[in-house]
Amino acid sequence: MADTRTRYDVIVCGGGLSGLTAALACAYAGLEVAVVDALDPAARVAVTFDGRASAVAYANYRMLVRLGVAARLGDDVQRIETILVTDGRAPDGLRRGGPGPAWLRFDADEVADREEGEPLGYMVENRRMRAALLAAAADAEHLDHIAPVAVTAVSFAPGAASVSLADGRALEAALVVGAEGRQSVVRRAMAVREVGWDYPQTGIVATTWSPEPHGGVAHEYFLPSGPFAILPLTGNRASLVWTERAAAAGAAMALDADDFRAEVRRRFGDFLGEVDVEGPRWSHPLGLRVAESFIAPRAVLVGDAARRVHPIAGQGFNLGLKDAAALADVLAEARHVGLDAGGLDVLERYQTWRRFDSLAMAAATDVFNRLYSNDLAPVRFARDVAMAAVNKIPFARRAFARDAGADFGDLPRLLRPL
């Protein structure tokens, strides 16, 4: 890091997954970038920091290859070869829950236009992803990583944006990127409001181990309390994302290790044998939030600072990756023709590119969560019939698979086939 440097093309506020990716993508495009993180990088990769894992769509993973992140992940990546979705059975008394009788099945081999050998996606534990991003950032040209230091204020002027740091420094750039998540300082400085609501649900996250191999299959059950996802990790492990009603989630989090394992097994089913729970568990309140605007003069939002969606489709991080790729494209083109990177005429293209996709994903996850988070018999019957019907239509399965792989629409250069 150049401690004395104060002027950049782009300053990214927030050093999480989306912030580091946006910084790397902009540096890859030849821009001079600083990423400012309030947290110590060592804390971000600690086992106790965050037990979540991310499903990275195959098109988005192409960007991680180009940015040098995938090479640093090594053997910590699990391929997703198949996705199975079912209207699951809830546990009842002594009866276990598990997959239901109606299925939707998506296989990588059905997606004809993907690169040869690409799966539907890749599963990576978030702490492993952070470590790879930090390593790539340390080696990247045109990128300074400033941490740990908090951003205390952001202000905008006709010629530049100014970022004040807690250690007394002031940085300037043509553009400031807000990537600090739901409590974004940049979004507040932009005077942009959020619209949305909280769900009466909590996401419980844990890592499980099973005696039987998972075969790279991702499972999603729709239970009355919300989706129950079993996402394959390396080895015979899986990332469990259990959506539960808020009141019941508190009781589940309070269980001792043996009782929590028993509750997981009641919902999991027995197709992988007697599963065990590895390590700690985490819980996160769920909600839907979308910024009214993703841009302002000299400012732009990416990742959870721009929107937060229900984890029902595992698309939160994928939306942030597409933000990073689109922003890098827009800024590279502006630089090529000599336009001001912080000008609204440049940033409008980014907003047009990303806002519709964000609103569509927010609406889709909200509708699916409301439709499937109940156990009304007529609704369940209609869901099962629709699921079984779609499963018999090859082109419909292929379309869903390409959506899951983020391989649709006008793709930024970093997401196109390698």
Tab-separated table of C-alpha atoms in Angstrom:
chain	number	residue	atom	x	y	z
A	1	MET	CA	0.000	0.000	0.000
A	2	ALA	CA	1.233	3.467	-0.800
A	3	ASP	CA	0.689	5.236	2.575
A	4	THR	CA	1.288	8.706	1.141
A	5	ARG	CA	-1.022	8.383	-1.833
A	6	THR	CA	-4.281	10.323	-1.673
A	7	ARG	CA	-5.698	10.414	-5.247
A	8	TYR	CA	-7.254	7.480	-7.146
A	9	ASP	CA	-9.605	6.818	-10.033
A	10	VAL	CA	-11.904	4.727	-7.804
A	11	ILE	CA	-12.218	4.304	-4.035
A	12	VAL	CA	-14.174	1.230	-2.885
A	13	CYS	CA	-15.563	1.579	0.638
A	14	GLY	CA	-15.974	-1.897	2.147
A	15	GLY	CA	-13.594	-4.844	1.983
A	16	GLY	CA	-16.036	-7.739	2.058
A	17	LEU	CA	-16.729	-10.164	-0.792
A	18	SER	CA	-18.423	-7.651	-3.111
A	19	GLY	CA	-16.063	-4.801	-2.268
A	20	LEU	CA	-12.871	-6.765	-2.905
A	21	THR	CA	-14.299	-8.190	-6.134
A	22	ALA	CA	-15.317	-4.733	-7.373
A	23	ALA	CA	-11.864	-3.367	-6.538
A	24	LEU	CA	-10.106	-6.228	-8.343
A	25	ALA	CA	-12.370	-5.887	-11.399
A	26	CYS	CA	-11.725	-2.146	-11.653
A	27	ALA	CA	-7.963	-2.637	-11.198
A	28	TYR	CA	-8.050	-5.353	-13.868
A	29	ALA	CA	-9.569	-2.730	-16.193
A	30	GLY	CA	-6.502	-0.534	-15.605
A	31	LEU	CA	-8.003	1.931	-13.119
A	32	GLU	CA	-6.108	3.116	-10.052
A	33	VAL	CA	-8.108	1.770	-7.120
A	34	ALA	CA	-8.111	1.921	-3.319
A	35	VAL	CA	-10.285	-0.386	-1.222
A	36	VAL	CA	-10.870	0.778	2.359
A	37	ASP	CA	-11.946	-1.760	4.984
A	38	ALA	CA	-12.860	-1.063	8.609
A	39	LEU	CA	-12.008	-4.651	9.625
A	40	ASP	CA	-8.659	-6.336	10.037
A	41	PRO	CA	-8.172	-8.787	7.136
A	42	ALA	CA	-7.089	-11.458	9.648
A	43	ALA	CA	-10.498	-11.188	11.343
A	44	ARG	CA	-12.337	-11.681	8.056
A	45	VAL	CA	-10.721	-15.078	7.414
A	46	ALA	CA	-11.058	-16.404	10.976
A	47	VAL	CA	-13.124	-19.579	11.433
A	48	THR	CA	-15.338	-17.796	13.960
A	49	PHE	CA	-16.118	-14.775	11.733
A	50	ASP	CA	-18.794	-16.208	9.460
A	51	GLY	CA	-19.904	-19.766	8.802
A	52	ARG	CA	-21.665	-19.039	5.529
A	53	ALA	CA	-20.720	-20.381	2.109
A	54	SER	CA	-21.542	-18.988	-1.317
A	55	ALA	CA	-22.813	-20.671	-4.454
A	56	VAL	CA	-21.046	-18.973	-7.367
A	57	ALA	CA	-22.808	-19.278	-10.734
A	58	TYR	CA	-20.648	-20.692	-13.520
A	59	ALA	CA	-20.710	-17.470	-15.564
A	60	ASN	CA	-19.678	-15.430	-12.528
A	61	TYR	CA	-16.877	-17.876	-11.742
A	62	ARG	CA	-15.284	-16.949	-15.075
A	63	MET	CA	-14.557	-13.526	-13.599
A	64	LEU	CA	-12.851	-15.115	-10.590
A	65	VAL	CA	-10.667	-17.062	-13.027
A	66	ARG	CA	-9.695	-13.903	-14.908
A	67	LEU	CA	-8.991	-11.945	-11.715
A	68	GLY	CA	-6.667	-14.645	-10.383
A	69	VAL	CA	-8.973	-15.519	-7.480
A	70	ALA	CA	-9.944	-19.017	-8.639
A	71	ALA	CA	-6.299	-20.123	-8.805
A	72	ARG	CA	-5.855	-19.097	-5.165
A	73	LEU	CA	-8.888	-21.118	-4.044
A	74	GLY	CA	-7.078	-24.347	-4.909
A	75	ASP	CA	-8.899	-27.401	-3.561
A	76	ASP	CA	-11.378	-25.357	-1.495
A	77	VAL	CA	-13.923	-25.308	-4.350
A	78	GLN	CA	-16.753	-27.812	-4.749
A	79	ARG	CA	-18.447	-28.170	-8.138
A	80	ILE	CA	-22.254	-28.205	-8.282
A	81	GLU	CA	-23.168	-30.745	-10.946
A	82	THR	CA	-26.896	-31.064	-10.202
A	83	ILE	CA	-29.562	-29.010	-8.448
A	84	LEU	CA	-32.597	-30.811	-6.992
A	85	VAL	CA	-35.576	-28.742	-5.836
A	86	THR	CA	-38.527	-30.312	-4.040
A	87	ASP	CA	-41.598	-29.323	-2.046
A	88	GLY	CA	-40.153	-31.038	1.027
A	89	ARG	CA	-41.827	-32.953	3.813
A	90	ALA	CA	-41.814	-31.271	7.211
A	91	PRO	CA	-40.913	-33.430	10.231
A	92	ASP	CA	-44.023	-34.614	12.065
A	93	GLY	CA	-43.759	-36.252	15.460
A	94	LEU	CA	-41.223	-39.054	15.186
A	95	ARG	CA	-41.317	-38.970	11.395
A	96	ARG	CA	-38.369	-37.344	9.699
A	97	GLY	CA	-38.718	-34.720	7.057
A	98	GLY	CA	-36.784	-34.689	3.812
A	99	PRO	CA	-37.354	-34.468	0.069
A	100	GLY	CA	-40.908	-34.660	-1.229
A	101	PRO	CA	-42.331	-36.707	-4.102
A	102	ALA	CA	-42.262	-33.948	-6.779
A	103	TRP	CA	-38.921	-32.786	-8.122
A	104	LEU	CA	-37.246	-30.238	-10.327
A	105	ARG	CA	-33.854	-31.470	-11.484
A	106	PHE	CA	-31.227	-29.358	-13.259
A	107	ASP	CA	-28.083	-30.981	-14.642
A	108	ALA	CA	-25.003	-29.238	-15.988
A	109	ASP	CA	-24.985	-31.437	-19.079
A	110	GLU	CA	-28.315	-29.936	-20.195
A	111	VAL	CA	-26.869	-26.434	-20.569
A	112	ALA	CA	-25.493	-26.605	-24.095
A	113	ASP	CA	-23.976	-23.113	-24.375
A	114	ARG	CA	-21.742	-23.203	-21.320
A	115	GLU	CA	-18.001	-23.752	-21.628
A	116	GLU	CA	-16.997	-27.407	-21.938
A	117	GLY	CA	-16.572	-28.888	-18.465
A	118	GLU	CA	-18.302	-26.071	-16.595
A	119	PRO	CA	-20.654	-27.215	-13.824
A	120	LEU	CA	-23.813	-25.342	-12.823
A	121	GLY	CA	-21.859	-23.534	-10.150
A	122	TYR	CA	-19.242	-23.731	-7.460
A	123	MET	CA	-19.557	-23.787	-3.663
A	124	VAL	CA	-16.934	-21.963	-1.613
A	125	GLU	CA	-16.891	-21.206	2.096
A	126	ASN	CA	-16.914	-17.433	2.557
A	127	ARG	CA	-13.755	-17.345	4.658
A	128	ARG	CA	-11.909	-19.258	1.915
A	129	MET	CA	-13.229	-16.847	-0.683
A	130	ARG	CA	-12.127	-13.870	1.404
A	131	ALA	CA	-8.633	-15.321	1.768
A	132	ALA	CA	-8.358	-15.804	-2.012
A	133	LEU	CA	-9.647	-12.296	-2.721
A	134	LEU	CA	-7.220	-10.768	-0.217
A	135	ALA	CA	-4.310	-12.679	-1.755
A	136	ALA	CA	-5.301	-11.529	-5.246
A	137	ALA	CA	-5.640	-7.944	-4.015
A	138	ALA	CA	-2.173	-8.065	-2.422
A	139	ASP	CA	-0.648	-9.060	-5.764
A	140	ALA	CA	-2.763	-6.822	-8.000
A	141	GLU	CA	-1.296	-3.873	-9.845
A	142	HIS	CA	-3.157	-0.551	-9.570
A	143	LEU	CA	-4.753	-1.558	-6.219
A	144	ASP	CA	-4.074	-0.328	-2.659
A	145	HIS	CA	-5.754	-2.151	0.236
A	146	ILE	CA	-6.180	0.179	3.231
A	147	ALA	CA	-7.181	-1.672	6.416
A	148	PRO	CA	-8.128	-1.684	9.186
A	149	VAL	CA	-9.505	1.849	9.110
A	150	ALA	CA	-13.082	3.070	8.996
A	151	VAL	CA	-14.595	5.541	6.569
A	152	THR	CA	-16.055	8.346	8.674
A	153	ALA	CA	-17.476	10.604	5.945
A	154	VAL	CA	-17.959	10.851	2.199
A	155	SER	CA	-18.585	14.112	0.351
A	156	PHE	CA	-19.052	15.014	-3.278
A	157	ALA	CA	-17.899	17.989	-5.338
A	158	PRO	CA	-18.078	18.720	-9.086
A	159	GLY	CA	-14.484	17.617	-9.655
A	160	ALA	CA	-14.028	14.729	-7.211
A	161	ALA	CA	-15.397	12.729	-4.287
A	162	SER	CA	-13.632	12.897	-0.926
A	163	VAL	CA	-13.405	10.059	1.595
A	164	SER	CA	-12.419	10.842	5.192
A	165	LEU	CA	-10.795	8.057	7.222
A	166	ALA	CA	-10.784	7.507	10.980
A	167	ASP	CA	-6.987	7.885	11.120
A	168	GLY	CA	-7.224	11.462	9.811
A	169	ARG	CA	-6.386	10.805	6.176
A	170	ALA	CA	-8.482	12.136	3.300
A	171	LEU	CA	-8.597	10.405	-0.073
A	172	GLU	CA	-9.990	11.695	-3.360
A	173	ALA	CA	-11.266	9.922	-6.463
A	174	ALA	CA	-13.397	10.482	-9.511
A	175	LEU	CA	-15.771	7.808	-8.186
A	176	VAL	CA	-16.619	6.282	-4.797
A	177	VAL	CA	-18.126	2.790	-4.646
A	178	GLY	CA	-20.349	1.853	-1.695
A	179	ALA	CA	-19.788	-1.815	-0.861
A	180	GLU	CA	-20.197	-1.766	2.927
A	181	GLY	CA	-23.445	-3.721	3.052
A	182	ARG	CA	-26.678	-2.767	4.708
A	183	GLN	CA	-25.148	0.035	6.854
A	184	SER	CA	-23.496	1.767	3.904
A	185	VAL	CA	-21.882	5.122	4.704
A	186	VAL	CA	-21.727	5.872	0.975
A	187	ARG	CA	-25.451	5.251	0.502
A	188	ARG	CA	-26.234	7.658	3.350
A	189	ALA	CA	-23.959	10.281	1.819
A	190	MET	CA	-25.800	9.822	-1.477
A	191	ALA	CA	-29.096	10.500	0.375
A	192	VAL	CA	-30.562	7.375	-1.209
A	193	ARG	CA	-33.342	5.584	0.637
A	194	GLU	CA	-34.083	1.857	0.676
A	195	VAL	CA	-37.466	0.254	0.100
A	196	GLY	CA	-38.429	-3.187	1.335
A	197	TRP	CA	-39.430	-5.140	4.408
A	198	ASP	CA	-38.277	-7.679	6.958
A	199	TYR	CA	-39.391	-11.296	6.781
A	200	PRO	CA	-40.708	-13.079	9.892
A	201	GLN	CA	-37.907	-15.566	9.265
A	202	THR	CA	-34.333	-16.155	10.366
A	203	GLY	CA	-31.622	-17.946	8.419
A	204	ILE	CA	-29.684	-20.525	10.447
A	205	VAL	CA	-26.323	-21.490	8.964
A	206	ALA	CA	-24.198	-24.508	9.887
A	207	THR	CA	-21.818	-26.980	8.286
A	208	THR	CA	-22.745	-30.664	8.223
A	209	TRP	CA	-20.852	-33.864	7.533
A	210	SER	CA	-22.411	-37.040	6.140
A	211	PRO	CA	-21.126	-40.613	5.877
A	212	GLU	CA	-22.358	-40.843	2.266
A	213	PRO	CA	-20.858	-38.700	-0.536
A	214	HIS	CA	-23.088	-35.897	-1.820
A	215	GLY	CA	-21.937	-36.240	-5.454
A	216	GLY	CA	-21.917	-32.479	-6.037
A	217	VAL	CA	-25.716	-32.293	-5.735
A	218	ALA	CA	-27.319	-29.166	-4.239
A	219	HIS	CA	-30.692	-29.771	-2.580
A	220	GLU	CA	-33.369	-27.226	-1.768
A	221	TYR	CA	-36.457	-28.300	0.153
A	222	PHE	CA	-39.386	-25.944	0.527
A	223	LEU	CA	-40.660	-26.492	4.067
A	224	PRO	CA	-43.593	-24.630	5.695
A	225	SER	CA	-41.197	-22.391	7.653
A	226	GLY	CA	-39.126	-21.569	4.564
A	227	PRO	CA	-36.471	-23.118	2.319
A	228	PHE	CA	-34.015	-25.674	3.694
A	229	ALA	CA	-30.898	-25.789	1.516
A	230	ILE	CA	-28.181	-28.472	1.580
A	231	LEU	CA	-25.291	-27.172	-0.499
A	232	PRO	CA	-22.283	-29.414	-1.194
A	233	LEU	CA	-18.851	-28.493	0.118
A	234	THR	CA	-15.520	-30.250	-0.287
A	235	GLY	CA	-15.256	-33.680	1.283
A	236	ASN	CA	-18.540	-35.087	2.532
A	237	ARG	CA	-19.505	-31.737	4.023
A	238	ALA	CA	-22.402	-29.456	3.180
A	239	SER	CA	-23.421	-25.904	3.982
A	240	LEU	CA	-26.833	-25.935	5.611
A	241	VAL	CA	-29.074	-22.874	5.222
A	242	TRP	CA	-32.179	-23.502	7.332
A	243	THR	CA	-34.883	-20.831	7.095
A	244	GLU	CA	-37.052	-20.877	10.201
A	245	ARG	CA	-39.756	-18.672	11.669
A	246	ALA	CA	-38.083	-16.060	13.827
A	247	ALA	CA	-39.494	-17.275	17.162
A	248	ALA	CA	-38.657	-20.922	16.466
A	249	ALA	CA	-35.196	-19.973	15.193
A	250	GLY	CA	-34.315	-18.496	18.574
A	251	ALA	CA	-35.261	-21.755	20.265
A	252	ALA	CA	-33.229	-23.761	17.712
A	253	MET	CA	-30.162	-21.590	18.262
A	254	ALA	CA	-30.467	-22.133	22.019
A	255	LEU	CA	-30.363	-25.950	21.736
A	256	ASP	CA	-27.288	-27.812	22.904
A	257	ALA	CA	-25.154	-29.595	20.295
A	258	ASP	CA	-26.928	-32.961	20.577
A	259	ASP	CA	-30.446	-31.536	20.364
A	260	PHE	CA	-29.497	-29.222	17.488
A	261	ARG	CA	-28.032	-32.186	15.590
A	262	ALA	CA	-31.266	-34.114	16.193
A	263	GLU	CA	-33.367	-31.229	14.809
A	264	VAL	CA	-31.159	-30.998	11.725
A	265	ARG	CA	-31.504	-34.746	11.135
A	266	ARG	CA	-35.305	-34.529	11.440
A	267	ARG	CA	-35.395	-32.094	8.515
A	268	PHE	CA	-32.479	-33.398	6.489
A	269	GLY	CA	-33.766	-36.864	5.590
A	270	ASP	CA	-31.657	-40.013	5.555
A	271	PHE	CA	-30.423	-40.147	1.941
A	272	LEU	CA	-26.863	-39.259	3.023
A	273	GLY	CA	-26.917	-41.301	6.217
A	274	GLU	CA	-26.772	-39.935	9.762
A	275	VAL	CA	-25.529	-36.389	9.311
A	276	ASP	CA	-23.449	-34.604	11.917
A	277	VAL	CA	-23.006	-30.875	12.572
A	278	GLU	CA	-19.456	-29.521	12.445
A	279	GLY	CA	-18.394	-26.437	14.358
A	280	PRO	CA	-20.525	-23.480	15.456
A	281	ARG	CA	-23.811	-22.227	14.052
A	282	TRP	CA	-24.871	-18.719	13.064
A	283	SER	CA	-28.203	-16.954	12.530
A	284	HIS	CA	-29.124	-13.950	10.392
A	285	PRO	CA	-32.395	-11.986	10.171
A	286	LEU	CA	-33.859	-12.053	6.677
A	287	GLY	CA	-35.343	-9.213	4.696
A	288	LEU	CA	-35.694	-7.597	1.300
A	289	ARG	CA	-34.173	-4.169	0.684
A	290	VAL	CA	-33.492	-2.351	-2.599
A	291	ALA	CA	-31.937	1.094	-2.896
A	292	GLU	CA	-34.164	3.575	-4.734
A	293	SER	CA	-31.172	4.488	-6.887
A	294	PHE	CA	-27.846	2.734	-7.387
A	295	ILE	CA	-26.059	5.905	-8.471
A	296	ALA	CA	-25.513	9.577	-7.681
A	297	PRO	CA	-22.948	12.040	-9.037
A	298	ARG	CA	-19.539	10.475	-8.245
A	299	ALA	CA	-21.023	7.518	-6.343
A	300	VAL	CA	-22.305	4.041	-7.089
A	301	LEU	CA	-23.584	1.105	-5.008
A	302	VAL	CA	-22.699	-2.570	-5.357
A	303	GLY	CA	-23.528	-5.767	-3.477
A	304	ASP	CA	-25.643	-5.606	-0.324
A	305	ALA	CA	-25.317	-1.816	-0.253
A	306	ALA	CA	-27.491	-1.787	-3.395
A	307	ARG	CA	-29.904	-4.569	-2.493
A	308	ARG	CA	-30.474	-7.462	-0.118
A	309	VAL	CA	-32.631	-10.420	-1.174
A	310	HIS	CA	-33.931	-13.603	0.432
A	311	PRO	CA	-31.344	-16.421	0.262
A	312	ILE	CA	-33.917	-18.767	-1.275
A	313	ALA	CA	-31.979	-18.938	-4.567
A	314	GLY	CA	-28.484	-18.280	-3.220
A	315	GLN	CA	-28.132	-15.240	-5.473
A	316	GLY	CA	-26.960	-12.527	-3.065
A	317	PHE	CA	-23.223	-12.799	-3.758
A	318	ASN	CA	-23.887	-13.541	-7.431
A	319	LEU	CA	-25.685	-10.216	-7.800
A	320	GLY	CA	-22.655	-8.510	-6.265
A	321	LEU	CA	-20.328	-10.289	-8.686
A	322	LYS	CA	-22.387	-9.111	-11.650
A	323	ASP	CA	-22.327	-5.587	-10.203
A	324	ALA	CA	-18.518	-5.701	-10.129
A	325	ALA	CA	-18.237	-6.980	-13.699
A	326	ALA	CA	-20.727	-4.436	-15.071
A	327	LEU	CA	-19.069	-1.534	-13.233
A	328	ALA	CA	-15.632	-2.508	-14.541
A	329	ASP	CA	-17.021	-2.631	-18.087
A	330	VAL	CA	-18.691	0.765	-17.824
A	331	LEU	CA	-15.634	2.457	-16.305
A	332	ALA	CA	-13.209	0.863	-18.781
A	333	GLU	CA	-15.261	2.129	-21.723
A	334	ALA	CA	-15.513	5.596	-20.180
A	335	ARG	CA	-11.746	5.688	-19.687
A	336	HIS	CA	-11.180	4.576	-23.273
A	337	VAL	CA	-13.149	7.475	-24.716
A	338	GLY	CA	-12.014	10.040	-22.140
A	339	LEU	CA	-15.248	10.423	-20.150
A	340	ASP	CA	-15.406	11.304	-16.448
A	341	ALA	CA	-15.839	8.064	-14.453
A	342	GLY	CA	-17.968	9.850	-11.862
A	343	GLY	CA	-20.316	11.529	-14.304
A	344	LEU	CA	-23.986	10.582	-14.313
A	345	ASP	CA	-23.925	9.981	-18.053
A	346	VAL	CA	-21.418	7.152	-17.422
A	347	LEU	CA	-23.074	5.785	-14.280
A	348	GLU	CA	-26.559	5.706	-15.841
A	349	ARG	CA	-25.413	2.796	-18.005
A	350	TYR	CA	-24.396	0.860	-14.903
A	351	GLN	CA	-27.759	1.544	-13.259
A	352	THR	CA	-29.676	0.500	-16.373
A	353	TRP	CA	-27.623	-2.688	-16.577
A	354	ARG	CA	-27.960	-3.722	-12.938
A	355	ARG	CA	-31.161	-2.272	-11.516
A	356	PHE	CA	-33.625	-4.302	-13.599
A	357	ASP	CA	-31.806	-7.552	-12.805
A	358	SER	CA	-31.839	-6.643	-9.107
A	359	LEU	CA	-35.551	-5.804	-9.050
A	360	ALA	CA	-36.406	-8.970	-10.973
A	361	MET	CA	-34.406	-11.139	-8.558
A	362	ALA	CA	-35.874	-9.385	-5.519
A	363	ALA	CA	-39.408	-9.930	-6.825
A	364	ALA	CA	-38.771	-13.568	-7.770
A	365	THR	CA	-37.275	-14.507	-4.399
A	366	ASP	CA	-40.092	-12.736	-2.563
A	367	VAL	CA	-42.823	-14.489	-4.562
A	368	PHE	CA	-41.225	-17.929	-4.217
A	369	ASN	CA	-40.682	-17.481	-0.495
A	370	ARG	CA	-44.302	-16.473	0.074
A	371	LEU	CA	-45.672	-19.168	-2.219
A	372	TYR	CA	-43.692	-22.027	-0.706
A	373	SER	CA	-43.515	-20.981	2.967
A	374	ASN	CA	-46.844	-22.510	3.903
A	375	ASP	CA	-48.383	-25.961	4.232
A	376	LEU	CA	-51.878	-25.378	2.843
A	377	ALA	CA	-52.959	-28.617	1.136
A	378	PRO	CA	-54.484	-27.075	-2.054
A	379	VAL	CA	-51.457	-24.808	-2.528
A	380	ARG	CA	-49.052	-27.697	-1.929
A	381	PHE	CA	-50.912	-29.847	-4.463
A	382	ALA	CA	-50.786	-27.080	-7.097
A	383	ARG	CA	-47.067	-26.545	-6.425
A	384	ASP	CA	-46.297	-30.247	-6.814
A	385	VAL	CA	-48.241	-30.490	-10.067
A	386	ALA	CA	-46.486	-27.428	-11.488
A	387	MET	CA	-43.066	-28.704	-10.392
A	388	ALA	CA	-43.610	-32.128	-11.925
A	389	ALA	CA	-44.853	-30.554	-15.161
A	390	VAL	CA	-41.878	-28.202	-15.536
A	391	ASN	CA	-39.521	-31.094	-14.814
A	392	LYS	CA	-40.820	-32.872	-17.932
A	393	ILE	CA	-40.118	-29.901	-20.240
A	394	PRO	CA	-36.431	-29.962	-21.281
A	395	PHE	CA	-36.221	-26.385	-22.600
A	396	ALA	CA	-37.786	-25.074	-19.352
A	397	ARG	CA	-35.206	-26.955	-17.283
A	398	ARG	CA	-32.416	-25.603	-19.469
A	399	ALA	CA	-33.712	-22.040	-19.094
A	400	PHE	CA	-33.836	-22.359	-15.310
A	401	ALA	CA	-30.331	-23.854	-15.293
A	402	ARG	CA	-28.935	-20.949	-17.327
A	403	ASP	CA	-30.626	-18.494	-14.963
A	404	ALA	CA	-29.021	-20.284	-12.013
A	405	GLY	CA	-25.688	-20.064	-13.844
A	406	ALA	CA	-26.093	-16.262	-14.384
A	407	ASP	CA	-25.572	-16.955	-18.103
A	408	PHE	CA	-28.287	-14.792	-19.637
A	409	GLY	CA	-28.791	-11.336	-21.049
A	410	ASP	CA	-26.049	-8.883	-21.993
A	411	LEU	CA	-23.065	-10.249	-20.077
A	412	PRO	CA	-20.153	-7.992	-19.090
A	413	ARG	CA	-16.829	-8.980	-20.617
A	414	LEU	CA	-15.529	-10.572	-17.419
A	415	LEU	CA	-18.446	-13.030	-17.406
A	416	ARG	CA	-18.268	-14.141	-21.029
A	417	PRO	CA	-16.796	-17.525	-22.009
A	418	LEU	CA	-13.109	-17.697	-21.284
